[in-house]
Short mmCIF file of C-alpha atoms in Angstrom, two decimals:
data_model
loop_
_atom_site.label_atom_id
_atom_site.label_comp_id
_atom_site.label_asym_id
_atom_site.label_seq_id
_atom_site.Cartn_x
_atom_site.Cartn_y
_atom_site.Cartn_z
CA UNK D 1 -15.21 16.37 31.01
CA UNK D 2 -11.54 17.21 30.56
CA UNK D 3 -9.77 15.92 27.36
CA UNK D 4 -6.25 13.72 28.05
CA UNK D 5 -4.05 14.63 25.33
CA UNK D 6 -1.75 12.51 26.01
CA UNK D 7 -3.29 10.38 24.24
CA UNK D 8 -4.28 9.83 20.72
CA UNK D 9 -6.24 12.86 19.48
CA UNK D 10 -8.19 12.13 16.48
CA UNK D 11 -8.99 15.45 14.65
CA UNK D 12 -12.62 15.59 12.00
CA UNK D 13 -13.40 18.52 9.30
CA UNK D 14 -15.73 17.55 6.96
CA UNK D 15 -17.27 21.32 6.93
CA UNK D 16 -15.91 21.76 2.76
CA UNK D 17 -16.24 19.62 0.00
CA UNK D 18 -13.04 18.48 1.65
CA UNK D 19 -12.24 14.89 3.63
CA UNK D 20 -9.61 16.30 6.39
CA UNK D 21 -8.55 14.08 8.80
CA UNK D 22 -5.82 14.38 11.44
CA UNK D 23 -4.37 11.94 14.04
CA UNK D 24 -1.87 12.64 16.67
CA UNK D 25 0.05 9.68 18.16
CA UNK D 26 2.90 9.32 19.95
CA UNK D 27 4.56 12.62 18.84
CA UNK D 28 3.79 12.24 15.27
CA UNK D 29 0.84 14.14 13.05
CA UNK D 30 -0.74 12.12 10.32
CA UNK D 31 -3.09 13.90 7.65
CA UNK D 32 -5.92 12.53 5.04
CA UNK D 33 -6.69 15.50 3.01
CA UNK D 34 -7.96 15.00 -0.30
CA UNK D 35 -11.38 16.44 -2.01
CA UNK D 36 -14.13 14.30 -1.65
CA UNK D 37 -17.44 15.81 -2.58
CA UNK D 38 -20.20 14.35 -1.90
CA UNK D 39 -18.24 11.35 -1.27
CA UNK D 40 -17.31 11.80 2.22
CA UNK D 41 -19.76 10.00 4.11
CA UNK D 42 -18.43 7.15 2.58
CA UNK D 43 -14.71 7.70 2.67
CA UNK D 44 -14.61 8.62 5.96
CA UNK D 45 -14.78 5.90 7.83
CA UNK D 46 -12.06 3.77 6.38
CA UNK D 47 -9.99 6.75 6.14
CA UNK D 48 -10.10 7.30 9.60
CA UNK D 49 -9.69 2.98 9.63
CA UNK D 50 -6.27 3.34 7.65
CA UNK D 51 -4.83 6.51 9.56
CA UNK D 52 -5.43 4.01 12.77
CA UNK D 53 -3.89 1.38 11.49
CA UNK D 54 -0.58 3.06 10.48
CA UNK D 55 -0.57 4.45 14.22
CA UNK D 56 -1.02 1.21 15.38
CA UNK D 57 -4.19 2.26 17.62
CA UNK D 58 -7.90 1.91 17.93
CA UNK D 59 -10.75 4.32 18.89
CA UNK D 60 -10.56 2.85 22.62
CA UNK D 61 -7.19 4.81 22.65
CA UNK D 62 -7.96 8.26 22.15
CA UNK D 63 -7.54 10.83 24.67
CA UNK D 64 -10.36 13.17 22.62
CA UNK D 65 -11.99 13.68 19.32
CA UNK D 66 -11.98 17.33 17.72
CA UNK D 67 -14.34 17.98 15.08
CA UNK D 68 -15.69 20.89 12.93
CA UNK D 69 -18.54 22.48 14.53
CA UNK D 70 -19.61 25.27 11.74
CA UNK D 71 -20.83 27.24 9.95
CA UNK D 72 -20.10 25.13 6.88
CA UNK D 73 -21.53 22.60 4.15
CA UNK D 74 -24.56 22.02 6.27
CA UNK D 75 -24.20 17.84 5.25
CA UNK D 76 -20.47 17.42 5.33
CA UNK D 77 -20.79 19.24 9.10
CA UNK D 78 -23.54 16.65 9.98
CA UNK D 79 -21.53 13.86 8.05
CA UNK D 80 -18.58 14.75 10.78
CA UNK D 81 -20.37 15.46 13.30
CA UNK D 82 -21.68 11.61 13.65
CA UNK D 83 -19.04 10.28 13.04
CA UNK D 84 -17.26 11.86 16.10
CA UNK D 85 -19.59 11.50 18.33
CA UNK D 86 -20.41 7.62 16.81
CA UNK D 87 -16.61 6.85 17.55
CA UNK D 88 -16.60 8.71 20.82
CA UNK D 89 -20.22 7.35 22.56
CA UNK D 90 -18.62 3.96 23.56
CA UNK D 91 -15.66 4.57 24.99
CA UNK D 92 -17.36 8.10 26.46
CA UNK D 93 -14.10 9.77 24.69
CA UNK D 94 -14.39 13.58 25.18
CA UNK D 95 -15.40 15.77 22.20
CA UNK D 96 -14.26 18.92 21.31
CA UNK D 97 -16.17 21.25 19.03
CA UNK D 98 -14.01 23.76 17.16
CA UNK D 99 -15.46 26.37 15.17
CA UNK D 100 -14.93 26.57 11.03
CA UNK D 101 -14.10 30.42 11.44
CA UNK D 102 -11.62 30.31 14.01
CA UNK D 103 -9.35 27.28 12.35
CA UNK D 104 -9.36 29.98 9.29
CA UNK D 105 -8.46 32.73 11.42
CA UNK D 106 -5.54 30.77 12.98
CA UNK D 107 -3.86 30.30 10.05
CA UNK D 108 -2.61 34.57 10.26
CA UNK D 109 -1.66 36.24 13.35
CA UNK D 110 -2.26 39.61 13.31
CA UNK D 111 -4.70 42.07 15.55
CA UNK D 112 -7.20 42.22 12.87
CA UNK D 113 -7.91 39.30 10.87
CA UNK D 114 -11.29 38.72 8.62
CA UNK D 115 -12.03 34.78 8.37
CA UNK D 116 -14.59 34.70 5.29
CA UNK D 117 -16.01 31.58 3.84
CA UNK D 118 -18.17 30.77 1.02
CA UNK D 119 -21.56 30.19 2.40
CA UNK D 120 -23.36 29.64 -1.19
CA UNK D 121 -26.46 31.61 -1.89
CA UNK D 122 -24.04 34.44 -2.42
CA UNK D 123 -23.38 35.30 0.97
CA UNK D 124 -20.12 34.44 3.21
CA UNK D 125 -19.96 33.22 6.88
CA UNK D 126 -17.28 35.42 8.60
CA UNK D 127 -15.98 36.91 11.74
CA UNK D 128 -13.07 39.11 12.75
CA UNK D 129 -10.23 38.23 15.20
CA UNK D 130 -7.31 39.61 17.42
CA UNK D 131 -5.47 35.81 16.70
CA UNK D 132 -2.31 37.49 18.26
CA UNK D 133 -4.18 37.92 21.30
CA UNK D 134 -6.59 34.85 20.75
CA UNK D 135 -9.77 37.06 21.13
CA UNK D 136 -12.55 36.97 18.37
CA UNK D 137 -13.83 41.08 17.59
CA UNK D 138 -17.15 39.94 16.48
CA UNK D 139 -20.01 37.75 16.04
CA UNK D 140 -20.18 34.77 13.59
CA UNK D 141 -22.41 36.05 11.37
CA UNK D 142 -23.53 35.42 7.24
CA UNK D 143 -24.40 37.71 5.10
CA UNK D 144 -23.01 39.83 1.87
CA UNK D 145 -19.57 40.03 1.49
CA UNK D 146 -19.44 43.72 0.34
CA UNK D 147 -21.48 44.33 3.12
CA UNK D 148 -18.96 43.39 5.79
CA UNK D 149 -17.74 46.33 8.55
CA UNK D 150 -14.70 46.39 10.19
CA UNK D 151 -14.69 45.81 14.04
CA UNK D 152 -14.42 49.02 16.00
CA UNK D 153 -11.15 51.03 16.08
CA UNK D 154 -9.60 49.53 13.37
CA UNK D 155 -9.13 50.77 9.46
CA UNK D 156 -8.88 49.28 6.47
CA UNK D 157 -5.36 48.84 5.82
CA UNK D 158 -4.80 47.15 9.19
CA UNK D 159 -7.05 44.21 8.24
CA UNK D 160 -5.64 41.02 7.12
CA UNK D 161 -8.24 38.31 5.25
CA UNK D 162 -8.23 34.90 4.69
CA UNK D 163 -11.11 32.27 3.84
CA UNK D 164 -11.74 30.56 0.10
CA UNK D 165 -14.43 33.57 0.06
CA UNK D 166 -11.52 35.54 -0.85
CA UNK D 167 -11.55 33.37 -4.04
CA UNK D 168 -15.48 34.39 -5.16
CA UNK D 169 -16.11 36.80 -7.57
CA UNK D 170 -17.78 38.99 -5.14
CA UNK D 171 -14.82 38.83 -2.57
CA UNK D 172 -14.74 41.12 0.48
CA UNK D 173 -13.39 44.30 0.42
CA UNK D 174 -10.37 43.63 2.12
CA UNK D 175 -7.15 42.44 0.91
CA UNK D 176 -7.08 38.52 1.15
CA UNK D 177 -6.05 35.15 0.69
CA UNK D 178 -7.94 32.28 0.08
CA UNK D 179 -6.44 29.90 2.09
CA UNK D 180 -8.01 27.25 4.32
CA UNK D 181 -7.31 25.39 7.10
CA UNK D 182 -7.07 21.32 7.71
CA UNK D 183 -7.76 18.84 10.39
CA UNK D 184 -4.50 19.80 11.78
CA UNK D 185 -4.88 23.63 12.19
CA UNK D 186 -8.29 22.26 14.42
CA UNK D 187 -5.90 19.59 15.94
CA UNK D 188 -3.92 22.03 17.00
CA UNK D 189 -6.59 24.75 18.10
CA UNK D 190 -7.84 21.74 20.35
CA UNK D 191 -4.71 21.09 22.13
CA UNK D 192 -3.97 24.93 23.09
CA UNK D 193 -7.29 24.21 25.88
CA UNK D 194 -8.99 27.20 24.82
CA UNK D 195 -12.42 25.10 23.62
CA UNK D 196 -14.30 22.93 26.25
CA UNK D 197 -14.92 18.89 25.85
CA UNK D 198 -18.22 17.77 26.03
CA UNK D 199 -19.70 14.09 25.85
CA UNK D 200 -21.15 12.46 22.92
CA UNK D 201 -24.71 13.35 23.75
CA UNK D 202 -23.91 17.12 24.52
CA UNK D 203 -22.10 17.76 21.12
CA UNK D 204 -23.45 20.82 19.11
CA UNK D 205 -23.19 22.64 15.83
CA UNK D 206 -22.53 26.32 15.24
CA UNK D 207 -25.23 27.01 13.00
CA UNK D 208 -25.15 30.83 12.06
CA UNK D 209 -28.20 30.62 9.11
CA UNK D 210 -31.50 29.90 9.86
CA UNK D 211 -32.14 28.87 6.69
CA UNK D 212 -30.33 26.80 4.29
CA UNK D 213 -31.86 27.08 0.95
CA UNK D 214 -33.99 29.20 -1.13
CA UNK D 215 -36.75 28.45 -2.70
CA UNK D 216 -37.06 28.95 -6.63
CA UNK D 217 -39.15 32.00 -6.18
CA UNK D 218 -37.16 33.25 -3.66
CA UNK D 219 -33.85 32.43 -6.32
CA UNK D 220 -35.59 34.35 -8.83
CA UNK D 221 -36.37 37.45 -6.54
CA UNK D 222 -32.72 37.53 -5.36
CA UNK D 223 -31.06 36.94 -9.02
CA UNK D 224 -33.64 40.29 -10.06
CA UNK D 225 -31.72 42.46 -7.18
CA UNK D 226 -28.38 41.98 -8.32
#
């Protein structure tokens, strides 16, 4: 399935507590990117409503549908998720999953770059990158920030981070910035070809944690270790 951007491209991240939306039409960007909570799966949809109607287009017009594919909010991934493919499915629109780490990569271009988000539970998703090169160094992977190696060949000073885990109290130890990405950084991620466009039916998340919560006892146990 190959993704016509010349066409409307209608760009999904609900992977945050964030509602980012991005639509590209006829040469211009639009952007809805406001902090919902736990209101997103019912903001969405007209959101998404109002950014077509100032473009002057429907669903049956886009050329492809990007969307956050993870690791994120486990809900507000599932929230976008099903919307894209719900929008997509009858018009059999082309889908393309981008992954959470590499839109916060992308914001830095540098040979060594740390993308680090807060994954709750105190733990971070994160993966390292060559973004001037376009080549990711590592795994996804989750786990303790202080706990996170550099890729091979490289030293400390060379790395570069960025992610809202730089904002936690246990940060990684690299220097940082806590910025984050929106609909348009995965807009644009889309349109450079380098991710493949699937149907409606064959859309995935990038899950990286097998599990999701803890249980009180296992809460307990963890708070004791630290």
């Amino acid at each position: 399935m190959q993704a016509d951007f010349s066409r409307p491209t209608l760009a999904i991240d609900t992977s945050t507590g964030y509602l980012s939306l991005s639509l590209h039409s006829d040469g211009q960007t639009l952007l809805h990117h406001v902090e919902a909570g736990n209101r997103q799966s019912e903001q969405i949809l007209p959101q998404i409503g109002a950014l077509f109607a100032q473009a002057g287009i429907s669903a049956a017009d886009l050329g492809a549908i990007v969307y956050a594919q993870g690791p994120g909010a486990f809900t507000g991934l599932r929230i976008g998720a099903g919307v894209a493919q719900g929008l997509a499915a009858p018009f059999a629109t082309p889908l393309i999953g981008v992954p959470c780490l590499d839109a916060v990569a992308c914001q830095i271009s540098a040979p060594c770059v740390l993308a680090a988000t807060d994954a709750r539970m105190g733990e971070v998703f994160y993966a390292w990158f060559d973004t001037a090169d376009h080549r990711r160094l590592s795994d996804y992977q989750v786990g303790k920030a202080a706990e996170i190696a550099l890729p091979p060949g490289f030293v400390a000073i060379e790395a570069k981070g960025v992610g809202n885990a730089f904002a936690l109290a246990d940060a990684p130890p690299f220097a940082g910035t806590p910025d984050m990405p929106t609909a348009a950084d995965y807009l644009r991620l889309a349109q450079s070809g380098r991710y493949a466009a699937t149907g409606a039916a064959q859309a995935e998340l990038l899950y990286v944690r097998n599990k999701i919560a803890l249980t009180a006892q296992e809460q307990a146990a963890r708070k004791a270790l630290t």
